[in-house]
Coordinates of C-alpha atoms in Angstrom, one line a residue:
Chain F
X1 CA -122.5 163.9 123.1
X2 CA -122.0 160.9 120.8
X3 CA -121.9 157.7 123.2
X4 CA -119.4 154.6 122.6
X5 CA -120.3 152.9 125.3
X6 CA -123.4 152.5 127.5
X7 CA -123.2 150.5 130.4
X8 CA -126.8 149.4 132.0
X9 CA -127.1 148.2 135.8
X10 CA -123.6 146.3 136.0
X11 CA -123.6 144.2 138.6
X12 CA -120.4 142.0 138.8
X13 CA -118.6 139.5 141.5
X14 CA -116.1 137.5 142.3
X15 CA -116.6 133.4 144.3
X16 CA -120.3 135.2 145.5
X17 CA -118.8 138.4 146.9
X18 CA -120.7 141.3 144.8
X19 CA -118.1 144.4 144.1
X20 CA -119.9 146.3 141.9
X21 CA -123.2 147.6 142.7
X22 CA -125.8 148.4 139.8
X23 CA -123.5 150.6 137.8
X24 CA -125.0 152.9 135.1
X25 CA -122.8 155.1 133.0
X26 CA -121.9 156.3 130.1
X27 CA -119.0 156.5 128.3
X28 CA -118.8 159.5 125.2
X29 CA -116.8 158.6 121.8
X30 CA -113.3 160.9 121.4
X31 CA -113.1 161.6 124.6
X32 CA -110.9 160.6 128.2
X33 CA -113.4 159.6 130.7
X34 CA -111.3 159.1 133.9
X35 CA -112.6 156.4 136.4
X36 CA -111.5 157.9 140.5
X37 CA -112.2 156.3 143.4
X38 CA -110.0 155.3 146.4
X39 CA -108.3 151.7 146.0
X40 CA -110.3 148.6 146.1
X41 CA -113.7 150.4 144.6
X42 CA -113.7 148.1 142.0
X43 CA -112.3 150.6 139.2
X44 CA -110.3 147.7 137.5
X45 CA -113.0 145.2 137.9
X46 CA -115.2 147.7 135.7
X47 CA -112.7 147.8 133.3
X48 CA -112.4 144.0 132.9
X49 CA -116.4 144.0 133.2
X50 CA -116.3 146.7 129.4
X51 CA -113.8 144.3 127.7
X52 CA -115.7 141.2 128.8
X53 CA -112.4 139.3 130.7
X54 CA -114.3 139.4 133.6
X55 CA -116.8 137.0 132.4
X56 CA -113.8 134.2 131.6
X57 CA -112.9 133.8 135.1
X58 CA -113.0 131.6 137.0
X59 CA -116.4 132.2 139.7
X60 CA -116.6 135.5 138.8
X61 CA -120.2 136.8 138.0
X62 CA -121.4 139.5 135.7
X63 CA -125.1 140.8 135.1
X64 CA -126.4 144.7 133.5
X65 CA -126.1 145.3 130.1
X66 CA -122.9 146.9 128.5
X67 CA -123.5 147.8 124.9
X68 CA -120.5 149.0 122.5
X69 CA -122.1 151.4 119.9
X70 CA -125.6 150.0 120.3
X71 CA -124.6 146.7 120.4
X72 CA -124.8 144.1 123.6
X73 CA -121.1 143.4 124.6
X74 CA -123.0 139.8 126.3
X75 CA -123.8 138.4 122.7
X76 CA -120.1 139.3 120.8
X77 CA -117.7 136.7 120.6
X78 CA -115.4 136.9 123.5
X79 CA -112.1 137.8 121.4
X80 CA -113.8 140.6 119.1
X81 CA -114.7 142.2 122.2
X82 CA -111.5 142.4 123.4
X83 CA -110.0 143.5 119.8
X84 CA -112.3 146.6 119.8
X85 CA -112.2 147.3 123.8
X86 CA -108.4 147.0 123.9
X87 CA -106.8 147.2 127.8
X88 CA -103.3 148.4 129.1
X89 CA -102.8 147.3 132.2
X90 CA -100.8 148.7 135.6
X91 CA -97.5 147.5 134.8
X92 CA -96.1 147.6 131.5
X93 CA -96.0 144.0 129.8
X94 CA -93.7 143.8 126.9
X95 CA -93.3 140.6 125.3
X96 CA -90.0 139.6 125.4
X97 CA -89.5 139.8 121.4
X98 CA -88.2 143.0 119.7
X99 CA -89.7 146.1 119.3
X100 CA -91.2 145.0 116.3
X101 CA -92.3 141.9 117.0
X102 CA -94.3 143.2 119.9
X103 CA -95.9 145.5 117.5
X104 CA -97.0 142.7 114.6
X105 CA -98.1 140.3 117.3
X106 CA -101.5 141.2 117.1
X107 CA -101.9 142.4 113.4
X108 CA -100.0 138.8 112.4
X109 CA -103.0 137.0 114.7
X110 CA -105.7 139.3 112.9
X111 CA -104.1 137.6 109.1
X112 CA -101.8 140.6 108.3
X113 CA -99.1 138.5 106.2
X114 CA -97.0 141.2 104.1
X115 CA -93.8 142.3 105.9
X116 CA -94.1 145.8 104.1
X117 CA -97.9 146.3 106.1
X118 CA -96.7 145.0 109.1
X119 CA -94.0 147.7 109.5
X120 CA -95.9 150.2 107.9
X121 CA -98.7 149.1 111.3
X122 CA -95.9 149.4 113.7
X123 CA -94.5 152.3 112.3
X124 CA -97.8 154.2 112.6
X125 CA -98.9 153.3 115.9
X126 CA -95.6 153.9 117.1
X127 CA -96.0 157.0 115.9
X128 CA -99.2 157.6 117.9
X129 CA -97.7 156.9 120.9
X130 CA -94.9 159.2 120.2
X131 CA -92.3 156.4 120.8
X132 CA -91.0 156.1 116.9
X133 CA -88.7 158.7 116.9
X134 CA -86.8 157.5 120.1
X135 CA -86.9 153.9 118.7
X136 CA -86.3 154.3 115.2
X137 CA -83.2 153.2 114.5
X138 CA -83.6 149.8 117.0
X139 CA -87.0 148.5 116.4
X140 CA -84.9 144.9 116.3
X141 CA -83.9 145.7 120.1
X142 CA -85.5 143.6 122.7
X143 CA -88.9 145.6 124.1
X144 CA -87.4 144.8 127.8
X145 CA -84.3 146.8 126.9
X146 CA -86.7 150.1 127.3
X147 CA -86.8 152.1 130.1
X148 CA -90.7 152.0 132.4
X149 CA -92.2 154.8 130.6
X150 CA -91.2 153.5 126.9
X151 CA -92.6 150.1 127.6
X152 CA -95.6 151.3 128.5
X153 CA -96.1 153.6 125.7
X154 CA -94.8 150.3 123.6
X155 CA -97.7 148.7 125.5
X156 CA -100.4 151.4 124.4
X157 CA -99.1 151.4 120.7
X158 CA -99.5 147.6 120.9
X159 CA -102.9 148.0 122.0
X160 CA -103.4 150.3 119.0
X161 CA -102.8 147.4 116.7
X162 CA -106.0 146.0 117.2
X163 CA -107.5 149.1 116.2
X164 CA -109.8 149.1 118.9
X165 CA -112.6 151.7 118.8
X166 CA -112.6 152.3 123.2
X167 CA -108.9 151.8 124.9
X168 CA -109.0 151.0 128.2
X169 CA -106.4 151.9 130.5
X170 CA -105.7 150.6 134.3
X171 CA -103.5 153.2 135.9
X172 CA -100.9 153.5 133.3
X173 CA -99.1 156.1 135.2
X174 CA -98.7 154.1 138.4
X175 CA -95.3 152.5 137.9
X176 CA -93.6 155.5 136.3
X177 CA -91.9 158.7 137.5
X178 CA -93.8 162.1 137.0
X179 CA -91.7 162.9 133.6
X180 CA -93.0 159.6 132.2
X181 CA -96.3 160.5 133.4
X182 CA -96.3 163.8 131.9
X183 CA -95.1 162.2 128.2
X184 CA -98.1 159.5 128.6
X185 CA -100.7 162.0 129.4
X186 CA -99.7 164.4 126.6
X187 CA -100.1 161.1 124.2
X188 CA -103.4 160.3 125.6
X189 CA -104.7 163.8 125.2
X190 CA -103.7 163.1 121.3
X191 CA -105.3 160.1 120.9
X192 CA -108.6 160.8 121.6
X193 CA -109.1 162.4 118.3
X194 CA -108.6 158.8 117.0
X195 CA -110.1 156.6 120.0
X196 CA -112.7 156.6 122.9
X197 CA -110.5 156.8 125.9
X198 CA -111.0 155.1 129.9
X199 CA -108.5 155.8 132.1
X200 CA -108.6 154.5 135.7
X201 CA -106.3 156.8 138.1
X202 CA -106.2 157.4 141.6
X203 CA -104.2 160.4 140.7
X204 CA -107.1 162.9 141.0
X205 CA -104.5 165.5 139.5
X206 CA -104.1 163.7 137.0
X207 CA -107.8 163.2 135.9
X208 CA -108.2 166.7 136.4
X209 CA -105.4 167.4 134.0
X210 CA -106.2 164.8 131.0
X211 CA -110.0 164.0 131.2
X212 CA -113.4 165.5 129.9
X213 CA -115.7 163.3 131.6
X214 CA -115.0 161.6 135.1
X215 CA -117.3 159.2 137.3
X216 CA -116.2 158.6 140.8
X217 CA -116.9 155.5 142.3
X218 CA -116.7 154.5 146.1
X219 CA -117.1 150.7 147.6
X220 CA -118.5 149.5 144.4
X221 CA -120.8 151.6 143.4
X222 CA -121.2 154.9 141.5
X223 CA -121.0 157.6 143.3
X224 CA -121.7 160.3 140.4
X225 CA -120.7 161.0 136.7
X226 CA -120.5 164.1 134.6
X227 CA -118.3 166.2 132.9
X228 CA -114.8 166.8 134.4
X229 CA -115.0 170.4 134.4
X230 CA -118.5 170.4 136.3
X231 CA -117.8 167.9 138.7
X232 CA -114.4 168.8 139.7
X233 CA -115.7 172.4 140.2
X234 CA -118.8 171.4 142.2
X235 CA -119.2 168.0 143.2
X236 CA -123.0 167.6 143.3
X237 CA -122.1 164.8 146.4
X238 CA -120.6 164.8 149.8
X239 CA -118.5 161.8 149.4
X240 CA -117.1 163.0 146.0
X241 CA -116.1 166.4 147.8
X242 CA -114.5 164.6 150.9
X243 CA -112.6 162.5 148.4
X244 CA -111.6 165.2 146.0
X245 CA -110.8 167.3 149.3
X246 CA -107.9 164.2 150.2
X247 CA -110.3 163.6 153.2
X248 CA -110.1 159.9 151.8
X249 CA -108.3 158.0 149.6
Chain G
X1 CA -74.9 128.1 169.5
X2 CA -77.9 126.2 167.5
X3 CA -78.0 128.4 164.6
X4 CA -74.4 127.1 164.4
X5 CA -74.9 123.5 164.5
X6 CA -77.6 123.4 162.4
X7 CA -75.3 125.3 159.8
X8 CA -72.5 122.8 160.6
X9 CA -75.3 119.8 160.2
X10 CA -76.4 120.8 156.8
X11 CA -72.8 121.4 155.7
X12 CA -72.3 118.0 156.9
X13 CA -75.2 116.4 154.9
X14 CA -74.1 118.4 152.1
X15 CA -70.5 116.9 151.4
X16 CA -71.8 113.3 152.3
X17 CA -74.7 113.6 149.6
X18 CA -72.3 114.8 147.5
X19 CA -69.7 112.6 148.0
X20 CA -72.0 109.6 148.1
X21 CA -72.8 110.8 144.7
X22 CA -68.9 111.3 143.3
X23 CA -67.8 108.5 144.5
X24 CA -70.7 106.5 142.8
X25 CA -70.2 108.0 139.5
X26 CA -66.5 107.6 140.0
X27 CA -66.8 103.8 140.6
X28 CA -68.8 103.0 138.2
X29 CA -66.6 105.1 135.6
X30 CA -63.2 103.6 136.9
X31 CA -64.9 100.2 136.9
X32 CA -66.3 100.7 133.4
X33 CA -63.9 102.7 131.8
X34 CA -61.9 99.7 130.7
X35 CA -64.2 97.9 129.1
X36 CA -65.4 100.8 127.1
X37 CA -63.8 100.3 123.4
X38 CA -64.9 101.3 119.5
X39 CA -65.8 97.4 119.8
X40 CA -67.8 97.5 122.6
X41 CA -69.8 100.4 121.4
X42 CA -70.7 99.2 117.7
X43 CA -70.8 95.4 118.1
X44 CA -73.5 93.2 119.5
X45 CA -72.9 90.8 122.5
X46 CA -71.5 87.5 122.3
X47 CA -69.4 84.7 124.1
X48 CA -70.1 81.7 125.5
X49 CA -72.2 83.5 128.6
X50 CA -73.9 86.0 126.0
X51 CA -72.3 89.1 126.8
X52 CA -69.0 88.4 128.2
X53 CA -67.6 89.1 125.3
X54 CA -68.9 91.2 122.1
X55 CA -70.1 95.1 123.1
X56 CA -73.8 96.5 123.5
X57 CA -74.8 98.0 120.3
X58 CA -78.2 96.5 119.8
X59 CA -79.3 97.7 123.8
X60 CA -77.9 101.4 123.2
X61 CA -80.5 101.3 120.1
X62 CA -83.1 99.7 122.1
X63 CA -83.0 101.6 124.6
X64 CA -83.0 105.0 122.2
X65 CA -86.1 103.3 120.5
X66 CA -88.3 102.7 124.3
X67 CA -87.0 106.3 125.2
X68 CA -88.5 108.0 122.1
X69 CA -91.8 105.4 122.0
X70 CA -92.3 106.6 125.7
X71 CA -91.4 110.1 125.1
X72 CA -94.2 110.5 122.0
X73 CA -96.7 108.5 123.4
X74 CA -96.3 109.4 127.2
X75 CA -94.7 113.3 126.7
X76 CA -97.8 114.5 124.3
X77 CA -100.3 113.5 126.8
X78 CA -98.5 115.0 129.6
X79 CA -98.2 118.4 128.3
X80 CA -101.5 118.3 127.0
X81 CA -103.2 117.8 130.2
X82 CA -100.5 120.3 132.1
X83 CA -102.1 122.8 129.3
X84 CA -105.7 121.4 129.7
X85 CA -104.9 122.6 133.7
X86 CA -103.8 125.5 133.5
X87 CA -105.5 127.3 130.9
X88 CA -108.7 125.4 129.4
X89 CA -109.8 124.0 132.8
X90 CA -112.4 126.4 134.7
X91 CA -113.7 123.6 137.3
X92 CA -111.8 123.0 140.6
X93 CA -113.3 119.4 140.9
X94 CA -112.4 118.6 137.9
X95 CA -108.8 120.2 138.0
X96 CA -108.5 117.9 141.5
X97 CA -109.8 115.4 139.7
X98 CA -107.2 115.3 137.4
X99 CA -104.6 116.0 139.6
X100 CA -105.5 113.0 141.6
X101 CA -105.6 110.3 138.6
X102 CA -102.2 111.8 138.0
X103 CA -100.9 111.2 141.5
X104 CA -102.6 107.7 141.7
X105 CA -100.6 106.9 138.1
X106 CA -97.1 108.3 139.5
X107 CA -98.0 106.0 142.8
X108 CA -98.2 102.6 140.9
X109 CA -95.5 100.6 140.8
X110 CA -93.6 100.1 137.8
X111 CA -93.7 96.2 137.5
X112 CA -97.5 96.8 137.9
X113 CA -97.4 98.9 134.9
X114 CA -95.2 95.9 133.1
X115 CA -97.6 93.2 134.3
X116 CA -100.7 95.4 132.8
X117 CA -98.8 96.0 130.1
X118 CA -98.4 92.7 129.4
X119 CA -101.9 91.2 130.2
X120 CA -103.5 94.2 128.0
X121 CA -101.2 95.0 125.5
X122 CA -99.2 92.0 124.3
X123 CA -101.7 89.3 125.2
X124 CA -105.1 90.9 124.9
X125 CA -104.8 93.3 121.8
X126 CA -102.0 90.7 120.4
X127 CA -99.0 93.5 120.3
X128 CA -97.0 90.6 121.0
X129 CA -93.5 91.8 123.5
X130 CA -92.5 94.9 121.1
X131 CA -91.2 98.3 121.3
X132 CA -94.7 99.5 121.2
X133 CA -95.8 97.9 124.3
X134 CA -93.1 98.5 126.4
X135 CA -92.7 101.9 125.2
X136 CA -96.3 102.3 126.2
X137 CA -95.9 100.8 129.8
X138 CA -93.2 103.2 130.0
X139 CA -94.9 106.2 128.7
X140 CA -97.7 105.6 131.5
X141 CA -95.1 106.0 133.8
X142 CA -93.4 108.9 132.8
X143 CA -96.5 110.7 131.9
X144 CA -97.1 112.7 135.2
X145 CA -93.1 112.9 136.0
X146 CA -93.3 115.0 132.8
X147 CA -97.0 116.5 133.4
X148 CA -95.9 118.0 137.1
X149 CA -93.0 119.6 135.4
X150 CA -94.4 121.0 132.4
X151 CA -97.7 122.5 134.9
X152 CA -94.8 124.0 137.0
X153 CA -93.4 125.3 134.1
X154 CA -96.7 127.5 132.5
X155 CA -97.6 128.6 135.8
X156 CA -94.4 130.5 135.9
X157 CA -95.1 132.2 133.0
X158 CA -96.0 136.0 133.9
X159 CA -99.9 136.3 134.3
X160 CA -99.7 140.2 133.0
X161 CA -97.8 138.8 129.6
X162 CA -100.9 136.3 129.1
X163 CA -103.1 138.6 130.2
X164 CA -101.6 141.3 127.8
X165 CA -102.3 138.9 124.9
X166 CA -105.5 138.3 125.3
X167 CA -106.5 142.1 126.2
X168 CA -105.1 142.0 122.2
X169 CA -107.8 139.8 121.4
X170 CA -105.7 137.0 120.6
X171 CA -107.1 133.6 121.8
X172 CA -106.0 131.4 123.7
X173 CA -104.3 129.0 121.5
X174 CA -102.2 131.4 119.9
X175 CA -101.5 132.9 123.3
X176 CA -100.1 129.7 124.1
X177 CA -98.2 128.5 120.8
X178 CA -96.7 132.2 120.5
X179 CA -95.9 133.3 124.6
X180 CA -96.6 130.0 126.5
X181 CA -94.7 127.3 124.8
X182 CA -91.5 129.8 123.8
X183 CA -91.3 131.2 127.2
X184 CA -91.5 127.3 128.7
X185 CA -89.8 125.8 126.0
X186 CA -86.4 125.3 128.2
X187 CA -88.3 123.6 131.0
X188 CA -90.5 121.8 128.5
X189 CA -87.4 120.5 126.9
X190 CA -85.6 119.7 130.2
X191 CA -89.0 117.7 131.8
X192 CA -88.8 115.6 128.6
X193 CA -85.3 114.4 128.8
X194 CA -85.6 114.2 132.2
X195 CA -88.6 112.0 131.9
X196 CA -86.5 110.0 129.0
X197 CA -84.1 109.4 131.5
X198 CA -86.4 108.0 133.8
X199 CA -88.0 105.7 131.1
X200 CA -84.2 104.7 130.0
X201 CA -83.3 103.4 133.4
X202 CA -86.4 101.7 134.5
X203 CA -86.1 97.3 134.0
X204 CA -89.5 96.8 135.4
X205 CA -91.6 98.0 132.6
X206 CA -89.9 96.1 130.0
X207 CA -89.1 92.6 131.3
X208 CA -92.3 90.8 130.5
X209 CA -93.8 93.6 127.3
X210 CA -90.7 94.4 125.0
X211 CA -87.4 93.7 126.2
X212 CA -85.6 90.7 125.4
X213 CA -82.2 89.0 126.1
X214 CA -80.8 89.0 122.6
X215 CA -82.6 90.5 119.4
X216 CA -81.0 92.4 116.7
X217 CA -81.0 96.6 116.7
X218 CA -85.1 97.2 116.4
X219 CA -86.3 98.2 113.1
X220 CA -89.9 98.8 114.1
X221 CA -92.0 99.8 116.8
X222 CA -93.6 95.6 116.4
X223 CA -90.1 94.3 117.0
X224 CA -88.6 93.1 120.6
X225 CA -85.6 94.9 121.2
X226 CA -82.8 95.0 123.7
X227 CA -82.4 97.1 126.3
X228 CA -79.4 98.9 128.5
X229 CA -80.8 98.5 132.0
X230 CA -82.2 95.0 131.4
X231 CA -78.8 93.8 129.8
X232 CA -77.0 95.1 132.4
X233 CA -79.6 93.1 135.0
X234 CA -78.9 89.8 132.6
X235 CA -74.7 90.1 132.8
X236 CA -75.0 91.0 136.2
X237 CA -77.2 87.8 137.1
X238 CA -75.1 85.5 135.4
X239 CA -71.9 86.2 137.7
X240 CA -68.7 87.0 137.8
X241 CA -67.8 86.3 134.1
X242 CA -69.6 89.3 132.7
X243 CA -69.0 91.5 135.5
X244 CA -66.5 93.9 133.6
X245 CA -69.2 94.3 130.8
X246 CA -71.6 94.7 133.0
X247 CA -69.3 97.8 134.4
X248 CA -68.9 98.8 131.1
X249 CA -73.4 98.7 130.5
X250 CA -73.8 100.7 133.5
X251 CA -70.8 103.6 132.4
X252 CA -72.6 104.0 128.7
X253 CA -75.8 104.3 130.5
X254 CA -74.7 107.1 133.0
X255 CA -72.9 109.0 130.2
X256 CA -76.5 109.3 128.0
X257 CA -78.0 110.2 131.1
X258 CA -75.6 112.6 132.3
X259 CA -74.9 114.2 128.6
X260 CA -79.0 114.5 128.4
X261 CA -78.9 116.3 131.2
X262 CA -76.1 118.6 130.9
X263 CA -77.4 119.3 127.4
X264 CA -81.0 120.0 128.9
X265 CA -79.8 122.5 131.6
X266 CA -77.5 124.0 128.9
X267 CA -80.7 124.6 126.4
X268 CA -82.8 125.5 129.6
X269 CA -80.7 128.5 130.4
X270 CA -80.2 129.3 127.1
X271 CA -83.6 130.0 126.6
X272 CA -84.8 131.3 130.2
X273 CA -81.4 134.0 129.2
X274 CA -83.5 135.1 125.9
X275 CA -86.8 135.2 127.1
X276 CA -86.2 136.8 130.6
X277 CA -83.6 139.5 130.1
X278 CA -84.5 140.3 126.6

């Protein structure tokens, strides 16, 4: 297994109150590693911990050692970080341009200038997110004009733009109906020929369904890791099989 | 029973605030109306009592000249630090801080901020009484009428659409000149007229740093100028015989004020239509 990210005795807290615990884990390129736990575990904070935003906030603390391809996350400039760690978050946020313009936000930031290579950028992450075909003809529209599930495939196509080598994604699914879900899930399942994939869910289903690797983790810390397959078959702990049972949650 | 009475006493406050408010404008438009004229509007003041006669060209100018020095040099500023606040500022203390120097500045009274004007400004640096220095005692005061607004303003923009831009790895200044500013852009607009109005009303400010009875239409910022309120102030003082220009001072005034703000709310919804409902 070829690792993108390892992450090295993450410890991380917000105004003095620790939520994650010494977290060690690994996270293996071209593939969906799905984050469970039951809500308020500090899934999301470990997300904002891999593409350094935790670090900007205010009172929030950070210590372990997350490296991206070998290299310590701690010493890359804050906005490179976030170009190659790219996040979706909960609930889809379009900006409230066109369809387009959503999609040359970022490469016009990176220095892209030519109108024929900006399309050409939209068109093909569009692509990837299986959204060009239904938006084709109105890429002029306003992004808000979309229905949930579009905008956040919109929002995951955007992300693309930055051609980041891990995407990290906070429940995607949360805010949209099971059809939605289903569309998403299929696109993820594509993408990780292209890109290293973290999902957080609380949707064990749904990890079952769409990941290859899954780490559980329960009131901060981790719990265990492994592959999806293994440890939804035989859960080497008693927590993890009380909360895969539904006991919690 | 109470819920009642309580609806009938707001009612009741209602249509007296907003008579009191009708019949204000109403007077002084009535009162003024007559005087207004083509003359009035393009000539400068004359007459044996300056003013009785002649119109109030030279003060509409003036006053357009203060408005814009305050708006530049107290508007800037004021957005800057609203920015500074909300999205460069990662100390509490010194976000209070600020917030408190701001407060104290709204707190002093304006014909402090003329008097310090005056000592610092025209006497100490040698500005001499100018649009510059009273445009600068009147940017002081407008600066955190405009800096509350324009805070209020960012912190209604959507954290998730911020957040989504920097998750792009865009920094934070083009987060702000692409999503911030656009999505703000009608309150920005609207705080700064607003805050021009203010500055276009005050007297205080102006009496002793830039305002004068009689000067021609400014033609720099290191010229005296006249100036509506202060005219008005002057014809008023000198009695009855320039009462019906004085009318006629107070009705341009309330127009520019009222047009600024119709056109503010106008471009306000304008822009809060486009960038909220797509």
């Amino acid at each position: 297994m070829e690792k993108r990210m390892t992450i090295q005795n993450l410890c991380a807290g917000y105004d003095g109150k620790q939520v994650l615990h010494n977290i060690s884990l690994e996270i293996p390129s071209n593939k969906i590693t799905a984050i469970i736990g039951p809500s308020g575990c500090g899934k999301s904070t470990l997300l904002h911990c891999l593409n350094g935003m935790l670090r900007q906030e205010t009172g929030a603390s950070v210590s372990g050692e997350i490296l991206l391809d070998g290299q310590d996350t701690a010493a890359m400039q804050e906005d490179q970080l976030r170009r190659q760690v790219g996040l979706v978050s909960q609930t889809p946020s379009p900006f409230p341009f066109s369809i387009l313009e959503n999609m040359t936000y970022g490469p016009r930031y990176y220095g892209v200038r030519n109108k024929t290579q900006l399309q050409q950028i939209a068109e093909e992450k569009l692509r990837l997110a299986g959204l060009y075909d239904e938006v084709k003809e109105q890429l002029h529209k306003s992004a808000l004009k979309l229905s949930g599930g579009q905008q956040q495939r919109l929002c995951i196509a955007r992300a693309l733009t930055a051609e980041p080598r891990v995407l990290l994604l906070d429940e995607p699914c949360s805010a949209l109906d099971v059809q939605a879900s289903a569309v998403i899930e299929e696109m993820l399942t594509r993408l990780k020929q292209t890109y290293t994939i973290v999902i957080v869910t609380h949707n064990i289903v749904q990890a079952r369904r769409i990941s290859d690797y899954v780490a559980f983790i329960k009131d901060g810390r981790l719990v265990e890791w492994g592959e999806a397959a293994c440890l939804f078959a035989s859960p080497q702990q008693e927590e993890t099989r009380a909360f895969l049972d539904g006991i919690y949650g | 029973m109470k819920g009642k009475l309580t609806k009938l006493w707001a009612v009741c406050s209602m249509l007296i605030a907003a008579s009191l408010i009708l019949f204000l404008f109403g007077y002084v438009f009535v009162q003024g109306a007559g005087s207004i004229s083509w003359e009035f509007l393009t000539q400068p003041p004359r007459g044996a009592v300056l003013g009785m006669e002649g119109g109030i060209f030279p003060a509409i100018v003036g006053s357009l000249w203060f408005t814009a020095t305050a708006l530049v040099l107290g508007g800037i500023p004021a957005v800057a630090v609203a920015l500074y606040l909300e999205f460069y500022c990662r100390s509490k203390k010194m976000a209070a801080f600020v917030r408190l120097v701001m407060q104290c500045i709204s707190g002093i009274p304006s014909i402090v901020l003329g008097l310090f004007a005056y000592s610092f400004l025209v006497k100490s640096l040698g500005w001499g009484r100018c649009v510059l220095s009273a445009g600068a005692a009147l940017a002081i005061m407008i600066l955190p009428f405009i800096e509350v607004r324009a805070e209020k303003a960012f912190q209604e923009v959507p954290p998730q659409m911020i957040q989504a831009s920097y998750h792009l790895g865009c920094s934070r200044f083009y987060t702000i000149q692409k999503i911030v500013l656009p999505y703000c852009s009608g309150e920005l607009v609207s705080a700064l007229i607003l805050g021009g109005c203010y500055a276009m009303g005050a007297t205080a400010p102006l009496i002793f740093t830039g305002a004068v009875a009689y000067a021609a239409s400014p033609t720099s910022l290191f010229a005296p100028a006249m100036a509506l309120p202060l005219h008005l102030y002057l014809l008023v003082a000198q009695g009855s015989t320039s009462l019906k220009t004085a009318y006629g001072t107070a009705f341009v005034m309330m127009v520019l004020i009222l047009v600024s703000n119709v056109l503010a709310t106008l471009y306000a919804r304008r822009r809060h239509k486009k960038w909220r409902n797509g």
